[in-house]
PDB file of C-alpha atoms in Angstrom:
ATOM      1  CA  MET A 108     -21.116  41.081  51.003  1.00  0.00           C
ATOM      2  CA  LYS A 109     -20.128  43.348  53.856  1.00  0.00           C
ATOM      3  CA  TYR A 110     -16.538  44.516  53.687  1.00  0.00           C
ATOM      4  CA  ASN A 111     -15.147  44.823  57.202  1.00  0.00           C
ATOM      5  CA  LYS A 112     -11.734  44.600  58.850  1.00  0.00           C
ATOM      6  CA  HIS A 113     -11.778  40.804  58.548  1.00  0.00           C
ATOM      7  CA  THR A 114     -11.863  40.904  54.788  1.00  0.00           C
ATOM      8  CA  LEU A 115      -9.134  43.562  54.529  1.00  0.00           C
ATOM      9  CA  ILE A 116      -6.072  42.149  52.808  1.00  0.00           C
ATOM     10  CA  ASN A 117      -3.823  45.195  52.365  1.00  0.00           C
ATOM     11  CA  GLN A 118      -3.766  48.813  53.479  1.00  0.00           C
ATOM     12  CA  MET A 119      -1.818  52.088  53.272  1.00  0.00           C
ATOM     13  CA  LYS A 120      -1.769  55.296  55.264  1.00  0.00           C
ATOM     14  CA  LEU A 121      -0.284  58.666  54.369  1.00  0.00           C
ATOM     15  CA  MET A 122      -0.145  62.034  56.101  1.00  0.00           C
ATOM     16  CA  LEU A 123       0.055  65.233  54.061  1.00  0.00           C
ATOM     17  CA  ASP A 124       0.124  68.950  54.716  1.00  0.00           C
ATOM     18  CA  SER A 125      -2.925  70.687  53.253  1.00  0.00           C
ATOM     19  CA  ARG A 126      -0.968  72.350  50.443  1.00  0.00           C
ATOM     20  CA  SER A 127      -2.490  72.341  46.977  1.00  0.00           C
ATOM     21  CA  ILE A 128       0.722  71.016  45.448  1.00  0.00           C
ATOM     22  CA  ASN A 129      -0.038  67.748  47.293  1.00  0.00           C
ATOM     23  CA  GLU A 130      -3.280  67.158  45.341  1.00  0.00           C
ATOM     24  CA  GLY A 131      -1.410  65.453  42.502  1.00  0.00           C
ATOM     25  CA  PHE A 132       0.773  63.477  44.900  1.00  0.00           C
ATOM     26  CA  ALA A 133      -2.256  62.255  46.880  1.00  0.00           C
ATOM     27  CA  ARG A 134      -4.207  60.966  43.884  1.00  0.00           C
ATOM     28  CA  ALA A 135      -1.109  59.427  42.248  1.00  0.00           C
ATOM     29  CA  THR A 136      -0.225  57.566  45.480  1.00  0.00           C
ATOM     30  CA  VAL A 137      -3.719  56.165  46.040  1.00  0.00           C
ATOM     31  CA  SER A 138      -3.946  55.227  42.377  1.00  0.00           C
ATOM     32  CA  ALA A 139      -0.559  53.414  42.515  1.00  0.00           C
ATOM     33  CA  PHE A 140      -1.824  51.441  45.525  1.00  0.00           C
ATOM     34  CA  ALA A 141      -5.143  50.625  43.834  1.00  0.00           C
ATOM     35  CA  ALA A 142      -3.198  49.344  40.809  1.00  0.00           C
ATOM     36  CA  GLN A 143      -2.620  46.119  42.810  1.00  0.00           C
ATOM     37  CA  LEU A 144      -6.223  45.224  41.981  1.00  0.00           C
ATOM     38  CA  ASP A 145      -5.366  45.272  38.277  1.00  0.00           C
ATOM     39  CA  PRO A 146      -8.132  47.788  37.511  1.00  0.00           C
ATOM     40  CA  MET A 147      -9.168  48.994  34.096  1.00  0.00           C
ATOM     41  CA  VAL A 148      -7.877  52.451  33.129  1.00  0.00           C
ATOM     42  CA  GLU A 149     -11.398  53.899  33.550  1.00  0.00           C
ATOM     43  CA  GLU A 150     -11.700  52.521  37.091  1.00  0.00           C
ATOM     44  CA  LEU A 151      -8.345  53.981  38.049  1.00  0.00           C
ATOM     45  CA  THR A 152      -9.347  57.361  36.599  1.00  0.00           C
ATOM     46  CA  ASP A 153     -12.576  57.235  38.651  1.00  0.00           C
ATOM     47  CA  ILE A 154     -10.585  56.643  41.873  1.00  0.00           C
ATOM     48  CA  LYS A 155      -8.003  59.312  41.020  1.00  0.00           C
ATOM     49  CA  THR A 156     -10.709  61.867  40.292  1.00  0.00           C
ATOM     50  CA  ALA A 157     -12.684  61.099  43.474  1.00  0.00           C
ATOM     51  CA  VAL A 158      -9.532  61.328  45.635  1.00  0.00           C
ATOM     52  CA  SER A 159      -8.574  64.601  43.970  1.00  0.00           C
ATOM     53  CA  GLU A 160     -12.011  66.042  44.840  1.00  0.00           C
ATOM     54  CA  ALA A 161     -11.863  64.906  48.476  1.00  0.00           C
ATOM     55  CA  VAL A 162      -8.310  66.182  49.021  1.00  0.00           C
ATOM     56  CA  THR A 163      -9.082  69.503  47.312  1.00  0.00           C
ATOM     57  CA  ASN A 164     -12.136  69.920  49.569  1.00  0.00           C
ATOM     58  CA  ALA A 165      -9.948  69.363  52.638  1.00  0.00           C
ATOM     59  CA  ILE A 166      -7.390  71.901  51.404  1.00  0.00           C
ATOM     60  CA  VAL A 167      -9.807  74.675  50.448  1.00  0.00           C
ATOM     61  CA  HIS A 168     -12.679  74.125  52.921  1.00  0.00           C
ATOM     62  CA  ALA A 169     -11.264  72.391  56.004  1.00  0.00           C
ATOM     63  CA  TYR A 170      -8.201  74.631  56.308  1.00  0.00           C
ATOM     64  CA  PRO A 171      -9.111  77.876  54.489  1.00  0.00           C
ATOM     65  CA  ASP A 172      -6.543  80.090  56.226  1.00  0.00           C
ATOM     66  CA  THR A 173      -4.110  77.622  57.769  1.00  0.00           C
ATOM     67  CA  THR A 174      -2.072  74.587  56.812  1.00  0.00           C
ATOM     68  CA  GLY A 175      -3.330  71.466  58.552  1.00  0.00           C
ATOM     69  CA  LYS A 176      -2.935  67.739  58.298  1.00  0.00           C
ATOM     70  CA  ILE A 177      -4.772  65.460  55.892  1.00  0.00           C
ATOM     71  CA  THR A 178      -4.675  61.720  56.485  1.00  0.00           C
ATOM     72  CA  LEU A 179      -5.272  59.373  53.595  1.00  0.00           C
ATOM     73  CA  TRP A 180      -6.040  55.723  54.177  1.00  0.00           C
ATOM     74  CA  ALA A 181      -6.787  53.119  51.546  1.00  0.00           C
ATOM     75  CA  GLY A 182      -7.630  49.456  51.840  1.00  0.00           C
ATOM     76  CA  ILE A 183      -7.962  46.480  49.527  1.00  0.00           C
ATOM     77  CA  TYR A 184     -10.544  43.844  50.489  1.00  0.00           C
ATOM     78  CA  VAL A 185     -11.281  40.350  49.254  1.00  0.00           C
ATOM     79  CA  ASP A 186     -13.128  40.096  45.937  1.00  0.00           C
ATOM     80  CA  GLY A 187     -11.562  43.323  44.660  1.00  0.00           C
ATOM     81  CA  TYR A 188     -13.304  45.871  46.868  1.00  0.00           C
ATOM     82  CA  PHE A 189     -11.418  49.139  47.338  1.00  0.00           C
ATOM     83  CA  ARG A 190     -11.992  51.692  50.041  1.00  0.00           C
ATOM     84  CA  VAL A 191     -10.360  55.099  50.545  1.00  0.00           C
ATOM     85  CA  MET A 192     -10.684  57.508  53.441  1.00  0.00           C
ATOM     86  CA  VAL A 193      -9.709  61.206  53.478  1.00  0.00           C
ATOM     87  CA  LYS A 194      -9.636  62.712  56.930  1.00  0.00           C
ATOM     88  CA  ASP A 195      -8.939  66.215  58.204  1.00  0.00           C
ATOM     89  CA  GLN A 196      -9.103  67.978  61.557  1.00  0.00           C
ATOM     90  CA  GLY A 197     -10.292  71.226  60.074  1.00  0.00           C
ATOM     91  CA  ARG A 198     -13.309  73.485  60.229  1.00  0.00           C
ATOM     92  CA  GLY A 199     -15.931  70.826  59.543  1.00  0.00           C
ATOM     93  CA  ILE A 200     -19.116  71.134  57.503  1.00  0.00           C
ATOM     94  CA  GLU A 201     -22.124  72.888  59.073  1.00  0.00           C
ATOM     95  CA  ASP A 202     -24.692  71.604  56.610  1.00  0.00           C
ATOM     96  CA  ILE A 203     -23.649  68.363  54.890  1.00  0.00           C
ATOM     97  CA  LYS A 204     -26.870  68.147  52.856  1.00  0.00           C
ATOM     98  CA  LEU A 205     -26.241  71.597  51.367  1.00  0.00           C
ATOM     99  CA  ALA A 206     -22.535  70.887  50.748  1.00  0.00           C
ATOM    100  CA  ARG A 207     -23.401  67.684  48.882  1.00  0.00           C
ATOM    101  CA  GLN A 208     -25.803  69.468  46.532  1.00  0.00           C
ATOM    102  CA  PRO A 209     -24.474  69.577  42.949  1.00  0.00           C
ATOM    103  CA  LEU A 210     -23.432  73.045  41.781  1.00  0.00           C
ATOM    104  CA  TYR A 211     -23.363  74.440  45.313  1.00  0.00           C
ATOM    105  CA  SER A 212     -20.079  76.130  46.159  1.00  0.00           C
ATOM    106  CA  SER A 213     -19.267  78.461  49.003  1.00  0.00           C
ATOM    107  CA  LEU A 214     -16.214  79.646  47.082  1.00  0.00           C
ATOM    108  CA  GLY A 215     -17.557  81.612  44.131  1.00  0.00           C
ATOM    109  CA  ASP A 216     -17.322  81.555  40.385  1.00  0.00           C
ATOM    110  CA  GLU A 217     -14.197  79.582  39.546  1.00  0.00           C
ATOM    111  CA  ARG A 218     -15.310  76.506  41.507  1.00  0.00           C
ATOM    112  CA  ALA A 219     -17.963  74.292  39.921  1.00  0.00           C
ATOM    113  CA  GLY A 220     -19.387  73.007  43.218  1.00  0.00           C
ATOM    114  CA  LEU A 221     -19.259  69.443  41.920  1.00  0.00           C
ATOM    115  CA  GLY A 222     -16.866  67.830  44.414  1.00  0.00           C
ATOM    116  CA  PHE A 223     -19.322  65.576  46.230  1.00  0.00           C
ATOM    117  CA  ALA A 224     -21.373  64.924  43.078  1.00  0.00           C
ATOM    118  CA  VAL A 225     -18.235  63.643  41.308  1.00  0.00           C
ATOM    119  CA  MET A 226     -17.233  61.457  44.290  1.00  0.00           C
ATOM    120  CA  GLU A 227     -20.736  60.026  44.402  1.00  0.00           C
ATOM    121  CA  SER A 228     -20.928  59.395  40.692  1.00  0.00           C
ATOM    122  CA  PHE A 229     -17.432  57.906  40.210  1.00  0.00           C
ATOM    123  CA  MET A 230     -17.446  55.648  43.294  1.00  0.00           C
ATOM    124  CA  ASP A 231     -20.003  53.038  44.449  1.00  0.00           C
ATOM    125  CA  SER A 232     -20.398  54.488  47.931  1.00  0.00           C
ATOM    126  CA  LEU A 233     -19.714  57.778  49.694  1.00  0.00           C
ATOM    127  CA  ARG A 234     -20.026  58.548  53.379  1.00  0.00           C
ATOM    128  CA  VAL A 235     -19.437  62.004  54.858  1.00  0.00           C
ATOM    129  CA  ARG A 236     -18.994  62.421  58.583  1.00  0.00           C
ATOM    130  CA  SER A 237     -18.261  65.874  59.934  1.00  0.00           C
ATOM    131  CA  THR A 238     -18.274  67.763  63.188  1.00  0.00           C
ATOM    132  CA  PRO A 239     -18.030  71.565  63.002  1.00  0.00           C
ATOM    133  CA  GLY A 240     -14.767  72.657  64.562  1.00  0.00           C
ATOM    134  CA  LYS A 241     -13.405  69.090  64.720  1.00  0.00           C
ATOM    135  CA  GLY A 242     -13.025  67.896  61.153  1.00  0.00           C
ATOM    136  CA  THR A 243     -14.397  65.811  58.331  1.00  0.00           C
ATOM    137  CA  THR A 244     -13.932  62.211  57.243  1.00  0.00           C
ATOM    138  CA  ILE A 245     -14.869  61.123  53.715  1.00  0.00           C
ATOM    139  CA  THR A 246     -15.073  57.384  53.071  1.00  0.00           C
ATOM    140  CA  MET A 247     -15.544  56.042  49.550  1.00  0.00           C
ATOM    141  CA  GLY A 248     -15.745  52.513  48.231  1.00  0.00           C
ATOM    142  CA  LYS A 249     -15.679  50.899  44.829  1.00  0.00           C
ATOM    143  CA  LEU A 250     -15.813  47.340  43.583  1.00  0.00           C
ATOM    144  CA  ILE A 251     -13.001  46.923  41.078  1.00  0.00           C
ATOM    145  CA  LYS A 252     -14.048  44.587  38.284  1.00  0.00           C
ATOM    146  CA  GLY A 253     -10.669  45.025  36.669  1.00  0.00           C
ATOM    147  CA  LYS A 254      -9.088  43.236  33.785  1.00  0.00           C
ATOM    148  CA  ARG A 255      -9.900  39.831  35.309  1.00  0.00           C
ATOM    149  CA  ASN A 256     -13.324  39.862  33.697  1.00  0.00           C
ATOM    150  CA  ASP A 257     -12.170  41.139  30.319  1.00  0.00           C
ATOM    151  CA  SER A 258     -13.227  38.926  27.462  1.00  0.00           C
TER     152      SER A 258
ATOM    153  CA  MET B 224      -0.042  75.435  26.660  1.00  0.00           C
ATOM    154  CA  ASP B 225      -0.332  76.608  23.091  1.00  0.00           C
ATOM    155  CA  ILE B 226      -2.883  79.269  22.125  1.00  0.00           C
ATOM    156  CA  ARG B 227      -3.678  79.938  18.465  1.00  0.00           C
ATOM    157  CA  TYR B 228      -5.931  82.442  16.761  1.00  0.00           C
ATOM    158  CA  GLU B 229      -7.111  81.828  13.224  1.00  0.00           C
ATOM    159  CA  LYS B 230     -10.302  82.403  11.236  1.00  0.00           C
ATOM    160  CA  ASN B 231     -11.872  84.339  14.118  1.00  0.00           C
ATOM    161  CA  ARG B 232     -11.424  81.381  16.431  1.00  0.00           C
ATOM    162  CA  LEU B 233      -9.152  81.226  19.445  1.00  0.00           C
ATOM    163  CA  THR B 234      -8.040  77.708  20.361  1.00  0.00           C
ATOM    164  CA  ALA B 235      -6.286  76.866  23.626  1.00  0.00           C
ATOM    165  CA  TYR B 236      -4.549  73.475  23.617  1.00  0.00           C
ATOM    166  CA  LEU B 237      -4.591  72.468  27.261  1.00  0.00           C
ATOM    167  CA  VAL B 238      -1.887  70.067  28.448  1.00  0.00           C
ATOM    168  CA  GLY B 239      -1.176  67.772  31.400  1.00  0.00           C
ATOM    169  CA  GLU B 240      -3.166  67.654  34.607  1.00  0.00           C
ATOM    170  CA  ILE B 241      -5.870  70.188  35.459  1.00  0.00           C
ATOM    171  CA  ASP B 242      -6.724  70.391  39.141  1.00  0.00           C
ATOM    172  CA  HIS B 243      -7.318  73.058  41.767  1.00  0.00           C
ATOM    173  CA  HIS B 244      -3.549  73.557  42.184  1.00  0.00           C
ATOM    174  CA  ASN B 245      -2.835  74.557  38.603  1.00  0.00           C
ATOM    175  CA  ALA B 246      -6.227  75.845  37.360  1.00  0.00           C
ATOM    176  CA  ALA B 247      -5.169  79.495  37.790  1.00  0.00           C
ATOM    177  CA  ALA B 248      -2.019  78.971  35.720  1.00  0.00           C
ATOM    178  CA  VAL B 249      -4.141  77.500  32.917  1.00  0.00           C
ATOM    179  CA  ARG B 250      -6.773  80.235  33.192  1.00  0.00           C
ATOM    180  CA  GLU B 251      -4.554  83.315  33.096  1.00  0.00           C
ATOM    181  CA  PRO B 252      -3.036  83.029  29.586  1.00  0.00           C
ATOM    182  CA  ILE B 253      -6.461  82.106  28.158  1.00  0.00           C
ATOM    183  CA  ASP B 254      -8.107  85.137  29.762  1.00  0.00           C
ATOM    184  CA  GLN B 255      -5.279  87.394  28.583  1.00  0.00           C
ATOM    185  CA  ALA B 256      -5.718  86.182  24.999  1.00  0.00           C
ATOM    186  CA  ILE B 257      -9.504  86.651  25.195  1.00  0.00           C
ATOM    187  CA  ALA B 258      -9.122  90.184  26.573  1.00  0.00           C
ATOM    188  CA  LYS B 259      -6.611  91.109  23.859  1.00  0.00           C
ATOM    189  CA  LEU B 260      -8.266  89.517  20.819  1.00  0.00           C
ATOM    190  CA  ARG B 261     -11.990  89.553  21.719  1.00  0.00           C
ATOM    191  CA  PRO B 262     -12.584  86.423  19.608  1.00  0.00           C
ATOM    192  CA  PRO B 263     -16.157  85.602  18.510  1.00  0.00           C
ATOM    193  CA  ARG B 264     -15.418  81.878  19.007  1.00  0.00           C
ATOM    194  CA  VAL B 265     -13.269  80.119  21.582  1.00  0.00           C
ATOM    195  CA  ARG B 266     -12.330  76.455  21.601  1.00  0.00           C
ATOM    196  CA  LEU B 267     -10.747  74.614  24.531  1.00  0.00           C
ATOM    197  CA  ASP B 268      -8.972  71.479  23.312  1.00  0.00           C
ATOM    198  CA  PHE B 269      -8.505  68.758  25.981  1.00  0.00           C
ATOM    199  CA  ALA B 270      -6.664  66.265  23.706  1.00  0.00           C
ATOM    200  CA  ALA B 271      -3.383  66.519  25.653  1.00  0.00           C
ATOM    201  CA  VAL B 272      -5.014  66.638  29.108  1.00  0.00           C
ATOM    202  CA  THR B 273      -3.922  63.560  31.078  1.00  0.00           C
ATOM    203  CA  PHE B 274      -6.091  64.202  34.136  1.00  0.00           C
ATOM    204  CA  MET B 275      -8.890  66.554  35.113  1.00  0.00           C
ATOM    205  CA  ASP B 276     -11.167  66.911  38.118  1.00  0.00           C
ATOM    206  CA  SER B 277     -14.060  69.310  38.711  1.00  0.00           C
ATOM    207  CA  SER B 278     -11.600  72.229  38.747  1.00  0.00           C
ATOM    208  CA  ALA B 279     -11.570  71.929  34.942  1.00  0.00           C
ATOM    209  CA  VAL B 280     -15.370  72.205  34.974  1.00  0.00           C
ATOM    210  CA  GLY B 281     -14.999  75.385  37.037  1.00  0.00           C
ATOM    211  CA  LEU B 282     -12.504  76.628  34.460  1.00  0.00           C
ATOM    212  CA  VAL B 283     -14.941  76.021  31.582  1.00  0.00           C
ATOM    213  CA  MET B 284     -17.855  77.590  33.511  1.00  0.00           C
ATOM    214  CA  GLY B 285     -15.756  80.654  34.288  1.00  0.00           C
ATOM    215  CA  ARG B 286     -14.718  81.070  30.627  1.00  0.00           C
ATOM    216  CA  TYR B 287     -18.363  80.625  29.565  1.00  0.00           C
ATOM    217  CA  ARG B 288     -19.397  83.504  31.835  1.00  0.00           C
ATOM    218  CA  LEU B 289     -16.589  85.679  30.528  1.00  0.00           C
ATOM    219  CA  LEU B 290     -17.487  84.961  26.888  1.00  0.00           C
ATOM    220  CA  ALA B 291     -21.247  85.274  27.368  1.00  0.00           C
ATOM    221  CA  ALA B 292     -20.597  88.881  28.377  1.00  0.00           C
ATOM    222  CA  HIS B 293     -19.369  89.586  24.823  1.00  0.00           C
ATOM    223  CA  ASP B 294     -21.661  87.152  23.014  1.00  0.00           C
ATOM    224  CA  ALA B 295     -18.845  84.809  22.048  1.00  0.00           C
ATOM    225  CA  ALA B 296     -19.384  81.076  21.568  1.00  0.00           C
ATOM    226  CA  LEU B 297     -17.505  78.396  23.496  1.00  0.00           C
ATOM    227  CA  GLU B 298     -16.611  74.922  22.309  1.00  0.00           C
ATOM    228  CA  VAL B 299     -14.908  72.211  24.385  1.00  0.00           C
ATOM    229  CA  VAL B 300     -13.386  69.314  22.440  1.00  0.00           C
ATOM    230  CA  ASN B 301     -11.511  66.039  22.928  1.00  0.00           C
ATOM    231  CA  LEU B 302     -12.900  65.346  26.374  1.00  0.00           C
ATOM    232  CA  SER B 303     -12.330  61.990  28.049  1.00  0.00           C
ATOM    233  CA  PRO B 304     -15.512  60.023  28.920  1.00  0.00           C
ATOM    234  CA  GLN B 305     -15.122  61.091  32.565  1.00  0.00           C
ATOM    235  CA  GLY B 306     -14.398  64.667  31.526  1.00  0.00           C
ATOM    236  CA  LEU B 307     -17.581  64.817  29.462  1.00  0.00           C
ATOM    237  CA  ARG B 308     -19.563  63.304  32.336  1.00  0.00           C
ATOM    238  CA  MET B 309     -18.340  65.987  34.756  1.00  0.00           C
ATOM    239  CA  MET B 310     -19.125  68.795  32.288  1.00  0.00           C
ATOM    240  CA  GLN B 311     -22.637  67.363  31.871  1.00  0.00           C
ATOM    241  CA  MET B 312     -23.129  67.273  35.652  1.00  0.00           C
ATOM    242  CA  ALA B 313     -22.778  71.055  35.499  1.00  0.00           C
ATOM    243  CA  HIS B 314     -25.228  71.149  32.540  1.00  0.00           C
ATOM    244  CA  LEU B 315     -22.526  72.754  30.401  1.00  0.00           C
ATOM    245  CA  GLN B 316     -23.969  71.089  27.291  1.00  0.00           C
ATOM    246  CA  THR B 317     -26.738  73.715  27.423  1.00  0.00           C
ATOM    247  CA  LEU B 318     -24.209  76.584  27.433  1.00  0.00           C
ATOM    248  CA  ALA B 319     -21.368  75.356  25.236  1.00  0.00           C
ATOM    249  CA  THR B 320     -20.673  72.755  22.557  1.00  0.00           C
ATOM    250  CA  LEU B 321     -19.107  69.654  24.152  1.00  0.00           C
ATOM    251  CA  LYS B 322     -17.379  66.969  22.106  1.00  0.00           C
ATOM    252  CA  GLN B 323     -15.446  63.846  22.961  1.00  0.00           C
ATOM    253  CA  LYS B 324     -13.548  63.668  19.686  1.00  0.00           C
ATOM    254  CA  GLU B 325     -12.318  66.337  17.302  1.00  0.00           C
ATOM    255  CA  GLU B 326     -10.058  66.117  14.256  1.00  0.00           C
ATOM    256  CA  ILE B 327      -6.461  65.293  15.106  1.00  0.00           C
ATOM    257  CA  ARG B 328      -4.307  68.395  15.434  1.00  0.00           C
ATOM    258  CA  THR B 329      -1.876  68.897  12.564  1.00  0.00           C
TER     259      THR B 329
END
């Protein structure tokens, strides 16, 4: 099934300053919204972790020396599909293929370089669109099986 | 965070959420204890960690590098399933001992 605007049943939008203290707020907010789908604890942890990675990337990479705006959007679709978008108007990514490589980090030893690898592994889909100098938009989707199918 | 040293092993009991925002605050007391005590074995206990992202993997990798310089062994215990998965993405199982469950702290 293709999940488009016609199958969207609920949505949220949030604007944040790119301050690291907002990382916890961002993932907690998206996770509280996703809770409407009655997900299993593991599914909620997957979403929280992926959002934390995307927001951290925006804070440290998109706006390295300034404070900019990060827009979070999340949507709930029919059949329990969840989509989340993290958008910035920052520096952009020159080489998306390189940035997505596991263990690559432009920021040295204390960063694992796993951001995109974690997003990819914990969500069902990941799309990265970026224009150098204009910003980056990360879109991730996940089908929430939830507690509905628990035996 | 509680840090204990007994039987030549330093154990740091990490608590709460570990992300990019608070990774430095978690790292500093651990590094201070390592510098002061030079323990041959270090254990990071994640039992009381309620959330972690890849910043915690960076924290473990950084401590591995620090300890490898003085031939000390690193053990990471009580990881959540997702936590273990992230550590394995960084191939940390080849550098340190990773465990999902450890004996309950007394």
